[in-house]
Coordinates of N, CA and C in Angstrom, one line a residue:
M1 N 137.8 100.5 126.6 CA 135.9 99.8 126.1 C 134.9 100.7 126.0
R2 N 134.4 101.9 126.7 CA 133.2 102.3 126.8 C 133.3 103.2 125.5
A3 N 134.8 103.7 125.1 CA 135.4 104.6 123.4 C 134.8 103.5 122.3
A4 N 135.4 102.4 122.7 CA 135.3 101.0 121.7 C 133.6 100.9 121.2
V5 N 133.0 100.8 122.4 CA 131.6 100.3 121.7 C 131.1 101.8 121.2
R6 N 131.5 102.9 121.6 CA 130.6 104.0 121.2 C 131.1 104.3 119.6
G7 N 133.2 103.7 119.7 CA 132.5 103.9 117.6 C 132.4 103.3 117.0
L8 N 132.1 101.1 117.7 CA 131.8 100.4 116.9 C 129.6 101.3 116.5
G9 N 129.3 101.1 118.0 CA 128.0 102.0 117.4 C 127.6 102.7 116.9
R10 N 128.6 103.8 116.7 CA 128.5 105.1 115.9 C 128.9 104.2 114.0
G11 N 129.8 103.7 114.1 CA 129.9 102.7 112.6 C 128.4 101.9 112.1
V12 N 128.5 101.6 113.1 CA 127.2 100.7 112.9 C 126.0 101.5 112.5
A13 N 125.5 102.3 112.9 CA 124.7 103.3 113.2 C 124.9 104.3 110.9
G14 N 126.3 104.7 111.2 CA 127.3 105.5 109.6 C 126.5 104.1 108.2
V15 N 126.2 103.0 109.2 CA 126.9 101.6 107.8 C 124.9 102.2 107.4
G16 N 124.2 102.7 109.1 CA 122.8 101.7 108.5 C 121.8 103.6 107.9
V17 N 122.9 104.2 108.3 CA 123.0 105.7 107.2 C 122.8 105.4 105.9
V18 N 123.8 104.0 105.2 CA 124.2 104.0 104.2 C 122.9 103.3 103.4
V19 N 122.6 102.0 104.0 CA 122.2 101.3 103.6 C 121.2 101.8 103.1
T20 N 120.1 102.4 104.5 CA 119.3 103.2 104.8 C 118.5 104.1 103.5
L21 N 119.5 104.6 102.7 CA 119.4 105.8 101.5 C 119.6 105.5 100.7
G22 N 120.2 103.8 100.2 CA 120.7 102.7 99.0 C 118.9 102.2 99.1
V23 N 118.9 101.8 100.0 CA 117.3 100.9 99.7 C 116.8 102.1 99.3
A24 N 116.0 103.4 100.1 CA 115.1 104.2 99.8 C 115.1 104.6 97.7
G25 N 117.0 104.7 97.9 CA 117.2 105.4 96.0 C 116.5 103.9 95.3
W26 N 116.6 102.3 95.6 CA 116.4 101.6 94.6 C 115.1 101.5 94.4
L27 N 114.1 101.7 96.2 CA 112.6 101.5 95.7 C 112.5 102.5 94.6
M28 N 113.4 103.8 95.3 CA 112.3 105.0 93.9 C 112.8 104.5 92.7
W29 N 114.0 103.9 92.1 CA 113.9 103.4 90.5 C 113.4 102.5 90.1
V30 N 113.1 102.3 90.8 CA 112.2 100.3 90.6 C 110.4 100.8 90.6
L31 N 110.0 101.5 91.1 CA 108.6 101.4 91.9 C 108.4 102.0 91.1
P32 N 108.1 103.7 92.1 CA 107.4 105.2 90.9 C 108.2 105.4 89.8
G33 N 109.9 105.6 89.9 CA 111.0 106.5 88.8 C 110.3 105.9 88.1
P34 N 110.1 105.1 87.2 CA 110.3 105.6 85.9 C 109.6 106.1 85.3
Q35 N 107.4 105.6 86.2 CA 106.4 106.1 85.5 C 106.6 108.1 85.7
M36 N 107.6 108.1 86.9 CA 108.0 109.5 87.0 C 108.5 110.4 86.1
G37 N 109.3 109.5 85.6 CA 110.3 110.0 84.6 C 109.5 110.4 83.8
A38 N 108.8 109.5 82.8 CA 108.1 110.0 81.6 C 106.6 110.4 81.8
V39 N 106.2 110.9 82.7 CA 105.1 111.3 83.1 C 105.4 112.9 83.0
L40 N 107.7 113.6 83.8 CA 107.4 114.1 83.7 C 108.2 115.3 82.4
G41 N 108.5 114.1 81.4 CA 109.1 113.7 80.7 C 110.4 113.6 79.7
F42 N 111.1 113.2 81.1 CA 112.2 113.4 80.9 C 112.8 112.4 79.9
G43 N 114.0 113.2 79.4 CA 114.6 112.0 78.3 C 113.1 112.6 76.7
P44 N 113.4 112.6 75.1 CA 113.4 113.0 74.3 C 111.3 112.2 74.3
V45 N 110.9 112.3 72.9 CA 109.8 112.3 73.3 C 109.6 110.2 72.6
D46 N 108.8 108.9 73.3 CA 109.2 107.5 72.5 C 108.4 108.0 71.9
G47 N 107.3 107.6 71.4 CA 106.5 107.6 70.2 C 104.8 109.2 70.1
V48 N 104.1 108.4 69.8 CA 103.0 108.8 69.4 C 101.9 108.1 69.4
V49 N 100.7 108.1 70.4 CA 99.3 107.0 70.1 C 98.1 108.1 69.5
S50 N 97.9 107.2 68.6 CA 96.7 107.2 68.4 C 95.7 106.7 68.7
V51 N 94.5 107.8 69.7 CA 93.7 107.4 70.7 C 92.3 106.8 69.8
S52 N 92.7 105.3 69.8 CA 90.7 104.4 70.3 C 89.8 105.3 70.4
R53 N 89.5 104.8 72.2 CA 89.1 105.7 72.9 C 89.5 105.9 74.4
C54 N 89.1 106.4 75.5 CA 88.7 106.6 76.2 C 87.5 106.3 77.5
Y55 N 88.3 105.9 79.2 CA 87.6 105.7 79.6 C 88.2 106.2 81.1
E56 N 86.8 106.4 81.8 CA 87.1 106.5 83.2 C 87.7 104.5 83.9
P57 N 89.2 104.5 84.3 CA 89.1 103.3 85.1 C 88.2 103.1 85.9
T58 N 88.5 102.3 87.1 CA 88.3 102.5 88.5 C 89.3 101.3 89.6
D59 N 89.9 101.7 90.6 CA 91.4 100.9 91.4 C 89.9 100.1 92.2
A60 N 90.8 98.9 92.8 CA 90.0 98.2 93.7 C 88.9 98.4 94.5
E61 N 88.8 99.4 95.1 CA 87.4 99.7 96.3 C 86.1 100.4 94.7
G62 N 86.5 100.7 93.8 CA 85.5 101.5 92.7 C 85.6 102.6 92.1
Y63 N 86.3 103.7 92.7 CA 87.0 104.6 93.1 C 87.6 104.6 92.1
A64 N 87.3 106.1 90.7 CA 87.9 106.4 89.7 C 89.0 107.3 89.7
T65 N 89.6 106.8 88.9 CA 91.8 106.9 89.5 C 91.8 107.7 88.4
G66 N 91.1 108.7 87.6 CA 91.4 109.2 86.3 C 91.3 109.4 84.2
T67 N 91.8 109.6 84.0 CA 91.2 108.9 82.5 C 92.2 108.1 81.9
D68 N 92.3 106.7 81.8 CA 93.3 106.4 80.5 C 92.2 106.1 79.4
C69 N 93.2 106.0 77.8 CA 93.0 106.0 76.5 C 93.7 104.8 75.9
T70 N 92.9 103.7 75.4 CA 93.7 103.0 75.0 C 94.4 103.8 72.9
G71 N 94.9 103.2 72.2 CA 94.8 103.3 71.0 C 96.3 102.5 71.0
W72 N 96.8 102.8 69.3 CA 97.4 102.2 67.8 C 98.7 103.9 68.5
Y73 N 100.4 102.6 69.4 CA 101.3 103.0 69.6 C 102.1 103.4 68.7
T74 N 102.6 104.0 68.5 CA 103.4 104.3 66.6 C 104.8 104.7 67.3
P75 N 106.2 103.8 67.6 CA 107.6 104.8 68.1 C 108.1 105.4 66.9
R76 N 109.1 106.3 67.9 CA 109.7 106.6 66.5 C 111.4 105.9 66.8
R77 N 111.2 104.8 67.3 CA 113.0 105.1 67.5 C 112.7 103.5 66.2
P78 N 113.3 103.3 65.3 CA 113.4 102.4 64.4 C 113.7 101.1 65.1
G79 N 112.9 99.9 64.2 CA 113.1 98.5 65.2 C 112.4 98.2 65.7
E80 N 111.3 99.3 66.2 CA 110.4 98.4 67.2 C 108.9 98.8 67.0
A81 N 108.6 97.6 66.9 CA 107.0 97.4 66.2 C 106.5 98.0 66.7
A82 N 105.2 98.6 65.9 CA 103.8 99.7 66.9 C 103.0 98.3 67.4
R83 N 102.1 98.6 68.2 CA 101.4 98.0 69.3 C 100.2 99.2 70.0
E84 N 98.9 98.1 70.0 CA 98.5 98.7 71.2 C 99.1 99.0 72.4
I85 N 98.4 100.0 73.0 CA 98.8 100.1 73.9 C 97.7 101.3 75.0
V86 N 98.1 101.7 76.4 CA 97.0 102.2 77.2 C 97.8 103.4 77.6
L87 N 97.3 104.5 77.4 CA 97.5 105.9 77.9 C 97.1 105.9 79.4
D88 N 98.2 106.4 80.2 CA 98.0 105.6 81.8 C 97.8 107.0 82.2
T89 N 96.5 107.0 83.2 CA 95.8 109.9 83.1 C 96.3 109.8 82.9
A90 N 95.3 110.2 81.5 CA 95.5 110.8 79.9 C 96.1 112.1 80.5
A91 N 95.5 113.4 80.2 CA 95.4 115.2 80.4 C 93.9 115.4 80.1
D92 N 94.3 115.0 79.0 CA 92.6 114.6 78.7 C 91.9 113.9 78.1
E93 N 90.4 113.7 77.9 CA 89.4 112.9 77.4 C 89.3 112.8 75.8
Y94 N 90.5 112.6 75.0 CA 90.8 112.6 73.9 C 89.2 111.9 73.1
R95 N 89.3 112.6 72.0 CA 88.5 112.7 71.0 C 89.4 110.9 70.1
R96 N 88.3 110.0 69.0 CA 88.4 108.6 68.4 C 89.7 109.3 67.3
G97 N 90.2 109.0 67.4 CA 91.8 109.4 66.4 C 93.2 110.6 66.6
A98 N 92.5 111.1 67.9 CA 93.6 112.0 67.9 C 95.0 111.3 68.2
E99 N 96.1 112.1 68.2 CA 97.7 111.7 68.6 C 98.4 112.5 69.5
V100 N 98.6 111.7 70.5 CA 98.9 112.4 71.9 C 100.8 112.1 71.8
E101 N 101.5 113.1 71.6 CA 103.6 112.5 71.8 C 102.8 112.1 73.5
V102 N 103.6 111.0 73.6 CA 103.9 109.8 74.4 C 105.3 109.2 75.3
R103 N 106.0 109.6 76.3 CA 107.1 108.7 76.8 C 106.4 107.5 78.1
T104 N 106.7 105.6 77.5 CA 106.8 105.1 77.8 C 107.7 104.6 78.7
A105 N 106.8 103.8 79.6 CA 107.7 102.7 81.0 C 106.9 102.2 81.3
R106 N 106.6 100.8 81.4 CA 106.6 99.6 81.7 C 105.0 99.4 80.8
G107 N 105.6 99.3 79.6 CA 105.0 99.0 78.5 C 103.4 99.7 78.6
R108 N 103.0 101.4 79.5 CA 102.5 101.9 79.4 C 102.7 103.3 78.8
A109 N 101.7 103.8 78.0 CA 102.1 105.2 77.9 C 102.1 106.3 78.4
Y110 N 102.3 107.4 79.1 CA 102.5 108.4 80.0 C 103.1 109.7 79.2
E111 N 101.5 110.8 79.5 CA 101.9 112.0 79.1 C 102.0 113.1 80.7
L112 N 102.3 114.7 80.1 CA 102.0 115.1 81.7 C 100.1 116.0 81.9
S113 N 99.9 114.8 82.6 CA 98.6 115.4 83.3 C 98.5 115.3 84.9
G114 N 97.6 116.2 85.2 CA 97.8 116.4 86.8 C 97.8 115.5 87.6
A115 N 96.4 114.6 87.5 CA 96.6 113.4 87.9 C 97.3 112.6 88.3
A116 N 98.1 112.1 87.1 CA 99.7 111.7 87.1 C 100.5 112.0 88.2
V117 N 100.8 113.0 88.0 CA 101.4 113.9 88.8 C 101.2 113.7 89.9
F118 N 99.8 113.7 90.5 CA 99.5 114.0 92.2 C 100.0 112.1 91.9
N119 N 99.3 111.7 91.3 CA 99.2 109.7 91.9 C 101.1 108.7 91.6
F120 N 102.2 110.2 91.3 CA 103.1 109.3 91.5 C 104.4 109.9 92.1
G121 N 103.6 111.0 92.7 CA 104.0 112.3 93.0 C 103.6 112.0 94.5
T122 N 102.7 112.0 94.6 CA 102.1 111.1 96.2 C 102.7 110.5 96.4
A123 N 103.4 109.1 95.5 CA 103.8 107.8 96.4 C 105.1 108.0 95.9
A124 N 106.3 108.9 95.5 CA 108.1 108.7 95.6 C 107.8 109.5 96.8
G125 N 106.9 110.4 97.5 CA 106.7 111.2 99.1 C 106.0 110.0 99.9
L126 N 105.5 109.6 99.7 CA 105.1 108.5 100.6 C 106.5 107.8 100.7
L127 N 107.1 107.0 100.1 CA 107.9 106.4 100.2 C 109.0 106.7 100.7
L128 N 109.2 108.0 100.1 CA 111.2 109.0 100.8 C 110.6 108.7 102.4
V129 N 109.9 109.6 102.7 CA 109.6 109.9 103.8 C 109.9 108.9 105.2
P130 N 109.8 107.7 105.3 CA 109.8 107.1 106.2 C 111.1 106.1 106.4
F131 N 112.1 106.3 105.2 CA 113.1 106.0 105.1 C 114.0 107.5 105.4
L132 N 113.8 108.4 104.8 CA 114.5 110.2 105.2 C 115.0 110.2 106.7
T133 N 113.6 109.6 106.9 CA 112.9 110.0 108.4 C 114.2 108.9 109.3
L134 N 114.8 107.4 108.8 CA 115.1 106.3 109.7 C 116.6 106.7 109.5
A135 N 116.6 107.6 108.7 CA 117.4 107.8 108.0 C 118.6 108.6 109.1
A136 N 117.8 110.2 108.7 CA 117.7 111.0 109.5 C 118.6 110.6 110.9
W137 N 117.0 109.4 111.9 CA 117.5 109.4 113.3 C 119.4 108.9 113.2
L138 N 118.9 107.6 112.7 CA 120.4 107.0 112.1 C 121.9 108.1 112.5
F139 N 121.9 108.6 112.0 CA 122.9 109.7 111.4 C 122.6 110.1 113.1
A140 N 121.7 111.1 113.4 CA 122.0 111.5 115.0 C 122.1 110.5 116.1
C141 N 121.9 109.6 115.7 CA 122.7 107.6 116.6 C 123.9 108.1 116.4
A142 N 124.9 108.0 115.3 CA 125.8 107.5 114.7 C 126.6 109.5 115.5
R143 N 125.8 110.3 115.7 CA 126.7 111.7 115.7 C 127.0 111.5 117.0
S144 N 126.3 110.9 117.5 CA 126.2 110.7 119.6 C 126.1 109.7 120.0
G145 N 127.0 108.9 119.0 CA 127.3 107.4 120.1 C 126.5 106.7 121.1
T146 N 125.4 107.4 121.3 CA 124.3 106.9 121.8 C 122.6 106.9 120.6
V147 N 122.1 105.7 121.2 CA 120.6 106.0 120.9 C 119.8 106.6 120.9
E148 N 119.3 108.0 120.2 CA 118.8 108.7 120.1 C 117.1 108.2 120.6
N149 N 117.0 109.6 121.0 CA 115.3 109.2 121.1 C 114.8 109.5 120.3
G150 N 113.4 108.6 119.7 CA 112.8 108.7 118.2 C 111.8 109.3 118.1
D151 N 111.1 109.4 119.4 CA 109.7 110.3 119.5 C 109.2 111.7 118.4
G152 N 110.6 112.7 118.4 CA 110.3 113.8 117.4 C 111.0 112.8 116.0
Y153 N 111.4 111.7 115.7 CA 111.2 111.6 114.3 C 110.4 111.3 114.0
F154 N 109.9 110.9 114.5 CA 107.8 109.4 114.5 C 107.1 111.1 113.9
L155 N 107.3 111.8 114.8 CA 106.1 112.9 113.8 C 106.0 113.6 113.0
V156 N 107.7 114.0 112.4 CA 107.7 114.5 112.5 C 107.8 113.9 110.6
S157 N 108.3 112.6 110.8 CA 107.8 111.5 109.7 C 105.9 111.6 109.6
L158 N 105.6 111.6 110.7 CA 104.1 111.6 110.3 C 103.5 113.2 109.8
A159 N 104.3 114.2 110.2 CA 104.3 116.0 108.8 C 104.9 115.4 108.1
G160 N 106.0 114.6 107.6 CA 106.1 114.5 106.1 C 105.6 113.7 105.4
L161 N 104.1 112.8 106.1 CA 103.9 111.5 105.2 C 102.2 113.1 105.4
F162 N 102.3 113.3 105.9 CA 101.0 114.3 105.6 C 101.5 115.6 104.4
A163 N 103.1 116.2 104.4 CA 102.9 117.2 103.5 C 103.3 116.4 101.6
A164 N 104.2 115.7 102.5 CA 103.7 114.4 100.5 C 102.8 114.7 100.2
V165 N 101.3 114.4 101.0 CA 100.5 114.1 100.0 C 99.5 115.5 99.3
V166 N 99.8 116.4 100.4 CA 99.2 118.0 99.9 C 100.8 118.8 99.4
L167 N 102.1 118.7 99.0 CA 102.8 118.6 97.6 C 102.1 118.1 96.5
G168 N 101.7 117.0 96.7 CA 101.3 115.9 95.5 C 99.9 116.5 94.8
A169 N 99.3 116.7 95.5 CA 98.1 117.5 95.1 C 98.2 118.9 94.5
V170 N 99.2 120.0 95.5 CA 99.4 121.7 94.8 C 100.0 120.6 93.6
A171 N 101.1 120.4 93.7 CA 102.2 119.9 92.0 C 101.0 119.5 91.2
G172 N 100.1 118.9 91.3 CA 99.1 117.9 90.2 C 97.7 118.7 90.2
I173 N 97.0 119.9 91.1 CA 96.7 121.4 90.1 C 97.0 122.1 89.6
L174 N 98.5 122.2 89.8 CA 99.2 123.2 89.8 C 99.8 122.7 87.6
V175 N 99.8 121.5 87.4 CA 99.7 120.8 86.4 C 98.8 120.9 85.9
G176 N 97.7 120.5 86.4 CA 96.8 120.2 85.3 C 96.1 121.5 85.3
I177 N 95.9 122.9 85.8 CA 96.3 124.1 85.6 C 96.5 124.6 83.9
G178 N 98.7 124.3 84.3 CA 99.0 124.1 83.5 C 98.9 123.6 82.3
T179 N 98.3 122.3 82.1 CA 98.1 122.3 80.8 C 96.6 122.5 79.8
A180 N 95.7 122.8 80.5 CA 94.6 123.3 80.4 C 95.0 124.8 79.7
V181 N 96.0 125.8 79.9 CA 96.2 126.9 79.5 C 97.0 126.8 78.2
F182 N 97.9 126.0 78.7 CA 98.8 125.8 77.4 C 98.7 124.7 76.8

């Protein structure tokens, strides 16, 4: 009887690992994934934005969030209409008339910039760390067939959240330097 319960516990924990990783992947795909892909330059360039003005947007608390630019977007795909668009977290404060190659996601234009890499990289890390920690704990439970102590996993999760912010900042700084130099 005890072996059957332990086997059932292992199966439930194993399914929990798969479900947790599936939900984490789906959330990454739905939330910061498309923007992060556009910022990092996956896929071909979608079009060109002719900048009309740049400004410093603020978040809900009034803090500056980087530089956004508005302009006229001309797509490269035939049949897609040109339109006004926002270049989110631009790499530079462009002058009026500057043309910037962009990739689009969710109705906004993106280019490689340090602020955008920091924003979306940190968001991805902060989203993934809790799910990966939960999956690791469930995997340990499945391996042993008992409920494992989660204190160490909680501390690892806190360290992972801190590391996600630090790695996002380092990546953003490196990309910012790279875009300024090249």
